[in-house]
Amino acid sequence: MKKIYFYFLILFCFLFFACCVTTFVVYSGNSFITNSLEYDFSNIDYSWPLPKHYAISSAFGFRISPTTGASTYHSGIDIPAPEKTPIYSVADGIVTYLDFEGANGYTLKIENGSMLFSYSHIAPDFLVNIGDSVTKNQEIAQVGPKYISPILGNPYTDSTGNQTNGATTGCHLHLSVKIDDKAIDPLTLFR
Ligand SMILES: [Zn+2]
């Protein structure tokens, strides 16, 4: 009889180990940091990108895709705001990307050391250029329209047939923050 318990113990250990490995593979495969607290963000000063707009329509992490082409693992936060609302830089940095980026629509990226801030679904009338140094609180872009003038190869449209500013259902800023190419919950910076 005792041998049976021993086998159960072995089986339990094996299943526990398998669960741990699976969890690790799932998380590392997604390149997401699950515990942002292991990083020290205090060396940089941050400010909220959309003053007077604090609602989050879609949080960071797993979600049900709101529209075709939008991700089920949300790599940032969505902050709804009317078209042309000014967007202010969260931190100092250098503009490294400014273009239409598929599901993200018109996107602006600003780097500060190992940190990368992405502002997506912005207006196509860019306010800065690649290589520009920007400072915290500087107006760097505006919230973009839902619909954009047709772009060759943009697969994103809605029921009207018009091209949308990436995979989006309405005007909002998608803010994502990466450290060493891994996405963190942007809200971590504003606590
Ligand atoms: Zn988003």
Coordinates of C-alpha atoms and ligand atoms in Angstrom, one line a residue:
M1 CA 0.0 0.0 0.0
K2 CA 2.8 2.4 0.9
K3 CA 4.3 2.1 -2.5
I4 CA 1.0 3.5 -4.0
Y5 CA 1.4 6.7 -2.0
F6 CA 5.0 7.0 -3.1
Y7 CA 3.8 6.8 -6.8
F8 CA 1.2 9.4 -6.1
L9 CA 3.8 11.6 -4.6
I10 CA 6.0 11.2 -7.7
L11 CA 3.0 11.9 -10.0
F12 CA 2.1 15.0 -8.0
C13 CA 5.7 16.3 -8.1
F14 CA 5.8 15.8 -11.9
L15 CA 2.5 17.6 -12.5
F16 CA 3.6 20.5 -10.3
F17 CA 6.8 20.8 -12.2
A18 CA 5.0 20.6 -15.6
C19 CA 2.7 23.4 -14.5
C20 CA 5.6 25.6 -13.5
V21 CA 7.4 25.0 -16.8
T22 CA 4.2 25.7 -18.8
T23 CA 3.6 29.0 -16.9
F24 CA 7.1 30.1 -17.5
V25 CA 7.0 29.3 -21.2
V26 CA 3.7 31.1 -21.7
Y27 CA 4.9 34.2 -20.0
S28 CA 8.4 34.3 -21.4
G29 CA 7.0 33.6 -24.9
N30 CA 4.8 36.7 -24.7
S31 CA 7.8 38.8 -23.6
F32 CA 5.8 40.4 -20.8
I33 CA 7.1 41.3 -17.4
T34 CA 4.6 40.0 -14.8
N35 CA 6.1 41.7 -11.9
S36 CA 7.0 45.3 -12.8
L37 CA 8.1 46.0 -9.2
E38 CA 11.4 44.3 -9.8
Y39 CA 12.4 47.3 -11.9
D40 CA 13.4 50.6 -10.5
F41 CA 11.6 53.4 -12.4
S42 CA 12.5 56.1 -10.0
N43 CA 15.4 57.6 -11.9
I44 CA 13.0 59.1 -14.4
D45 CA 10.2 61.6 -13.9
Y46 CA 6.9 60.7 -15.6
S47 CA 3.7 62.7 -16.4
W48 CA 0.3 61.6 -17.6
P49 CA 0.0 62.0 -21.4
L50 CA -3.6 63.2 -21.6
P51 CA -4.5 65.7 -18.8
K52 CA -8.2 65.6 -18.0
H53 CA -8.6 62.2 -19.5
Y54 CA -8.0 59.5 -16.9
A55 CA -10.5 56.7 -17.9
I56 CA -8.9 53.5 -19.1
S57 CA -11.1 51.7 -21.7
S58 CA -8.8 48.7 -22.0
A59 CA -6.3 47.7 -19.4
F60 CA -2.9 46.0 -19.8
G61 CA -2.9 42.2 -20.0
F62 CA -5.2 39.5 -21.3
R63 CA -8.5 40.6 -22.9
I64 CA -11.1 39.7 -25.4
S65 CA -10.1 41.4 -28.7
P66 CA -12.4 44.4 -29.2
T67 CA -12.1 44.4 -33.0
T68 CA -10.6 42.2 -35.7
G69 CA -6.9 42.5 -35.7
A70 CA -6.6 43.9 -32.2
S71 CA -4.5 41.7 -29.8
T72 CA -5.8 39.5 -27.1
Y73 CA -2.8 40.2 -25.0
H74 CA -3.0 44.0 -24.7
S75 CA 0.5 45.4 -24.5
G76 CA -0.5 48.8 -23.2
I77 CA -3.4 50.9 -22.0
D78 CA -6.2 52.6 -24.0
I79 CA -7.2 56.1 -22.9
P80 CA -10.3 57.5 -24.8
A81 CA -10.2 61.2 -25.8
P82 CA -11.7 63.3 -28.6
E83 CA -9.8 63.7 -31.9
K84 CA -7.0 66.4 -31.8
T85 CA -6.7 66.2 -28.0
P86 CA -3.0 67.1 -27.3
I87 CA -0.7 64.3 -26.2
Y88 CA 2.2 65.2 -23.9
S89 CA 5.4 63.2 -23.6
V90 CA 5.4 60.9 -20.5
A91 CA 9.2 61.4 -20.1
D92 CA 12.2 62.9 -21.7
G93 CA 13.6 61.1 -24.7
I94 CA 14.5 60.9 -28.4
V95 CA 12.0 60.3 -31.2
T96 CA 13.0 57.0 -32.9
Y97 CA 9.9 56.0 -34.9
L98 CA 7.1 58.0 -36.7
D99 CA 5.0 56.1 -39.1
F100 CA 1.9 54.0 -39.8
E101 CA 2.4 50.7 -37.9
G102 CA -0.3 48.2 -38.9
A103 CA -2.7 47.4 -36.1
N104 CA -1.3 50.3 -34.0
G105 CA -2.2 52.9 -36.7
Y106 CA -0.1 56.1 -36.8
T107 CA 2.5 55.6 -34.1
L108 CA 5.2 57.7 -32.4
K109 CA 8.0 56.1 -30.4
I110 CA 10.3 57.8 -27.9
E111 CA 13.3 56.2 -26.3
N112 CA 14.9 57.0 -23.0
G113 CA 17.8 54.6 -22.3
S114 CA 16.3 51.0 -22.1
M115 CA 12.8 52.4 -22.0
L116 CA 10.6 52.8 -25.1
F117 CA 7.3 54.7 -25.0
S118 CA 4.9 54.1 -27.9
Y119 CA 1.9 56.4 -28.6
S120 CA -0.5 54.8 -31.1
H121 CA -3.6 55.8 -33.1
I122 CA -2.3 59.4 -33.2
A123 CA -3.1 62.0 -35.8
P124 CA -1.1 61.7 -39.1
D125 CA -0.1 65.4 -38.9
F126 CA 3.0 64.8 -36.9
L127 CA 4.3 67.5 -34.6
V128 CA 7.9 66.1 -34.2
N129 CA 10.5 64.5 -36.3
I130 CA 12.7 61.4 -36.0
G131 CA 15.9 62.3 -34.0
D132 CA 14.2 65.1 -32.1
S133 CA 14.9 65.4 -28.4
V134 CA 11.7 65.9 -26.5
T135 CA 11.1 66.8 -22.9
K136 CA 8.5 65.5 -20.4
N137 CA 5.2 67.4 -20.8
Q138 CA 6.0 68.6 -24.3
E139 CA 3.2 68.3 -26.8
I140 CA 4.4 65.6 -29.1
A141 CA 1.2 64.5 -31.0
Q142 CA -2.6 64.7 -31.0
V143 CA -5.2 62.0 -30.7
G144 CA -5.9 60.7 -34.2
P145 CA -9.2 60.3 -36.1
K146 CA -11.0 57.0 -36.3
Y147 CA -10.8 57.0 -40.1
I148 CA -7.8 57.9 -42.2
S149 CA -7.1 58.6 -45.8
P150 CA -6.5 55.3 -47.6
I151 CA -3.0 53.8 -47.2
L152 CA -1.7 51.1 -49.6
G153 CA -1.7 47.8 -47.7
N154 CA -3.8 48.9 -44.7
P155 CA -6.1 46.0 -44.0
Y156 CA -8.0 47.8 -41.2
T157 CA -11.6 48.9 -42.1
D158 CA -14.9 48.8 -40.3
S159 CA -18.4 48.0 -41.4
T160 CA -18.5 51.3 -43.4
G161 CA -15.7 50.0 -45.6
N162 CA -13.5 53.0 -44.7
Q163 CA -9.9 52.5 -43.6
T164 CA -9.4 53.0 -39.8
N165 CA -6.4 54.3 -37.9
G166 CA -5.2 50.7 -37.2
A167 CA -7.3 48.2 -35.3
T168 CA -9.5 50.7 -33.5
T169 CA -13.2 51.2 -32.7
G170 CA -12.9 54.9 -31.8
C171 CA -10.6 57.8 -30.9
H172 CA -8.2 56.9 -28.1
L173 CA -4.5 56.8 -27.3
H174 CA -2.9 53.4 -27.0
L175 CA 0.2 53.9 -24.7
S176 CA 2.7 51.2 -24.3
V177 CA 5.9 51.1 -22.3
K178 CA 8.7 48.6 -22.9
I179 CA 11.9 48.0 -20.9
D180 CA 14.6 46.1 -22.7
D181 CA 11.9 45.2 -25.3
K182 CA 9.5 43.7 -22.7
A183 CA 6.1 45.4 -22.1
I184 CA 5.2 46.6 -18.6
D185 CA 1.8 47.9 -17.4
P186 CA 2.2 51.7 -18.0
L187 CA 0.1 52.5 -15.0
T188 CA 3.0 51.2 -12.8
L189 CA 4.8 54.5 -13.7
F190 CA 2.1 56.8 -12.4
R191 CA 1.6 55.3 -8.9
Ligands
ZN1 ZN -4.7 49.5 -27.1

